[in-house]
Amino acid sequence: MNFMIYFFFMILLCLMFFLLSMFLNFFNLSYMLEWMLMNLNSVNMEFFILLDWISCLFISVILLISSMIMMYCMIYMKGEIYFERFLLLVNLFILSMIMMIISPNLISILFGWDGLGLISYCLVIYYQNYLSYNSGMVTVLCNRIGDIGLLISIGLMFLIGSWNIYFLNNSYLLVLMLILLASLTKSAQIPFSVWLPMAMAAPTPVSALVHSSTLVTAGIYLMIRFNKFFLSSLFIKILLYCSIFTMFMSGLMANFENDLKKIIALSTLSQLGLMMMILSLGFELLSFFHLLIHAIFKSLLFMCAGIMIHLMNNNQDIRFSGKMNDYIPFTMMSFYICNLSLMGFPFFSGFYSKDLIMEMIYLMKMNLFLLIMILMSLSFTVSYSLRLFYLIMFSQLKSGSFYYYKENMLMNLSMLILMFLSLLSGSMMMWVFFYDNYFLFMLIFVKMSTFIMLILGGMIMILNIKNHLNLYFYSYFFSSMWFLNYIYFFNYKYYLDFGLKFYKFDNCWVEFMSKNFLLNFMKNIKIYFNNYKIFMFIFINVIYMFLFYFLI
């Protein structure tokens, strides 16, 4: 019953925010709401709400995906013992994401940002086993690096006199560098890419919501808001190189990965690199366009993967799958449609954003080496998508024991809505919101280079399936994220040992202070004040009065 209430409430809010975004975009309006929290030395600590067409449209897409996942969870999580706790965590996560989206102020961004990090950790360790715990610790430690950057930037902006992003400029390089660090960690760009494939230990509905459309896109959204401050700085070039290497590495890894959810996670990582790349070139609206479309078809991809895993008796290895369209035809049709949209098949939703991104790259003055890496990343996307097609559709089902699974109408309804949006959302958003921003003309051989790389991706898939490239000898290196996890292990080891020594020192220092100074001070005071309780009452009240005076 709770699922139905949340579902209808989210659908209603989704329609309301979508109509509001159309209204604000048509009349070119935005609204700012402000609440004063505290005033200290002429510095205002304020809570802001910014309502413009970008924030309202993003909120409407998140609420739409969340409502479909709620409907999906009614069947998928029906046997869970603690499903009320699961429901509460998911709703808190959605609330934190919305709070981060509507905030143009670093203080109010922090409320949503820290909520995302904490609740995502609780969702990753939901199944409470060793693998989930290990994945959750890696997730929270990687994200805390970026959170520390955001906290330090809040402290540095105290010197400016305000935490509003409108008071920033290009001269505050250290603040911009820390905000870039926060964005890189949350969106899992190199060298912080380790946590996203490991976070697949969470339940599949959590992966569909958290690791496709909300948590990982928070860093992209933060860079969209702050993009104008980065355009003339050195950091934007660093972001360009990090994003292109992330695209290349994740696409290469996905061709050798056998875990179904990890393949989809690596494709998410590849698309995040694509968004960051076009964002670093100065096209933040185009990055936002691809972010919205990717959120829709990637959440559907995870939902289809959950049903396929149930069919394979909770086995996620795609080498054991095959002929699945005989057992779950509607799910496989949805899976093929959103996978074609991921590849950028013509006139599917992903085509409108990915093709436009590639056309803008062809018109830029781009380093040839970087351009080759971008085109190879496109080929890898086609290669691992077609490899999934082949192993799921044409090979034989090789599970140890066949688990009878019947498709549910309620789950199919939730996937049907997202499937139609995977077909239509690209053209619809192009006509409604992005119609007047881009008009391009280029030579035919430049335009056909994308098509040639897509054919090359199909050839790589055939050679990979037949093992003609003999790459499995090197597959451990290719599928290990270039040993980034081992690098993290060696780095974290020394820092954790260093922190443990300082913790012991800090613990001793506090005990020393409390024993030798505070207790002796209280004993001496007690000589002059016979009634110890009255003195403590007066002392605490005087402290509170001083704090109240200085803060107000």
PDB file of N, CA, C and O in Angstrom, residues 47 61 130 145 290-291 297 341 408 417 463 489:
ATOM      1  N   PHE A  47      19.828  29.652   3.175  1.00  0.00           N
ATOM      2  CA  PHE A  47      19.353  28.472   2.460  1.00  0.00           C
ATOM      3  C   PHE A  47      18.617  28.948   1.218  1.00  0.00           C
ATOM      4  O   PHE A  47      17.655  29.710   1.312  1.00  0.00           O
ATOM      5  N   VAL A  61      12.315  14.399 -14.270  1.00  0.00           N
ATOM      6  CA  VAL A  61      12.849  13.122 -14.777  1.00  0.00           C
ATOM      7  C   VAL A  61      13.177  12.181 -13.624  1.00  0.00           C
ATOM      8  O   VAL A  61      12.869  10.975 -13.673  1.00  0.00           O
ATOM      9  N   TYR A 130      29.677  -9.798   3.323  1.00  0.00           N
ATOM     10  CA  TYR A 130      31.055  -9.302   3.238  1.00  0.00           C
ATOM     11  C   TYR A 130      31.281  -8.495   1.957  1.00  0.00           C
ATOM     12  O   TYR A 130      31.928  -7.440   1.978  1.00  0.00           O
ATOM     13  N   ILE A 145      36.377  11.744  -0.236  1.00  0.00           N
ATOM     14  CA  ILE A 145      37.450  12.605  -0.749  1.00  0.00           C
ATOM     15  C   ILE A 145      36.842  13.863  -1.361  1.00  0.00           C
ATOM     16  O   ILE A 145      37.270  14.991  -1.093  1.00  0.00           O
ATOM     17  N   HIS A 290      22.037  15.090 -22.784  1.00  0.00           N
ATOM     18  CA  HIS A 290      22.407  13.670 -22.761  1.00  0.00           C
ATOM     19  C   HIS A 290      22.213  13.059 -21.374  1.00  0.00           C
ATOM     20  O   HIS A 290      21.875  11.879 -21.257  1.00  0.00           O
ATOM     21  N   LEU A 291      22.401  13.856 -20.321  1.00  0.00           N
ATOM     22  CA  LEU A 291      22.205  13.366 -18.960  1.00  0.00           C
ATOM     23  C   LEU A 291      20.766  12.902 -18.745  1.00  0.00           C
ATOM     24  O   LEU A 291      20.521  11.840 -18.167  1.00  0.00           O
ATOM     25  N   PHE A 297      16.977   5.690 -20.265  1.00  0.00           N
ATOM     26  CA  PHE A 297      17.200   4.345 -20.824  1.00  0.00           C
ATOM     27  C   PHE A 297      18.118   3.503 -19.955  1.00  0.00           C
ATOM     28  O   PHE A 297      18.035   2.278 -19.961  1.00  0.00           O
ATOM     29  N   SER A 341      19.318   2.314 -27.919  1.00  0.00           N
ATOM     30  CA  SER A 341      19.389   3.731 -27.575  1.00  0.00           C
ATOM     31  C   SER A 341      20.752   4.083 -26.992  1.00  0.00           C
ATOM     32  O   SER A 341      21.294   5.160 -27.254  1.00  0.00           O
ATOM     33  N   ASN A 408       5.590 -10.315 -14.809  1.00  0.00           N
ATOM     34  CA  ASN A 408       4.502  -9.723 -14.050  1.00  0.00           C
ATOM     35  C   ASN A 408       3.980  -8.491 -14.786  1.00  0.00           C
ATOM     36  O   ASN A 408       4.760  -7.688 -15.315  1.00  0.00           O
ATOM     37  N   ILE A 417       6.418   2.169 -19.847  1.00  0.00           N
ATOM     38  CA  ILE A 417       6.466   3.640 -19.875  1.00  0.00           C
ATOM     39  C   ILE A 417       7.885   4.119 -20.167  1.00  0.00           C
ATOM     40  O   ILE A 417       8.103   5.011 -20.996  1.00  0.00           O
ATOM     41  N   LEU A 463      35.345 -10.333 -33.645  1.00  0.00           N
ATOM     42  CA  LEU A 463      36.675 -10.854 -33.339  1.00  0.00           C
ATOM     43  C   LEU A 463      36.806 -11.232 -31.870  1.00  0.00           C
ATOM     44  O   LEU A 463      37.496 -12.194 -31.510  1.00  0.00           O
ATOM     45  N   PHE A 489      44.586   0.626  -2.738  1.00  0.00           N
ATOM     46  CA  PHE A 489      44.921  -0.173  -1.556  1.00  0.00           C
ATOM     47  C   PHE A 489      46.242   0.294  -0.948  1.00  0.00           C
ATOM     48  O   PHE A 489      46.352   0.501   0.268  1.00  0.00           O
TER      49      PHE A 489
END
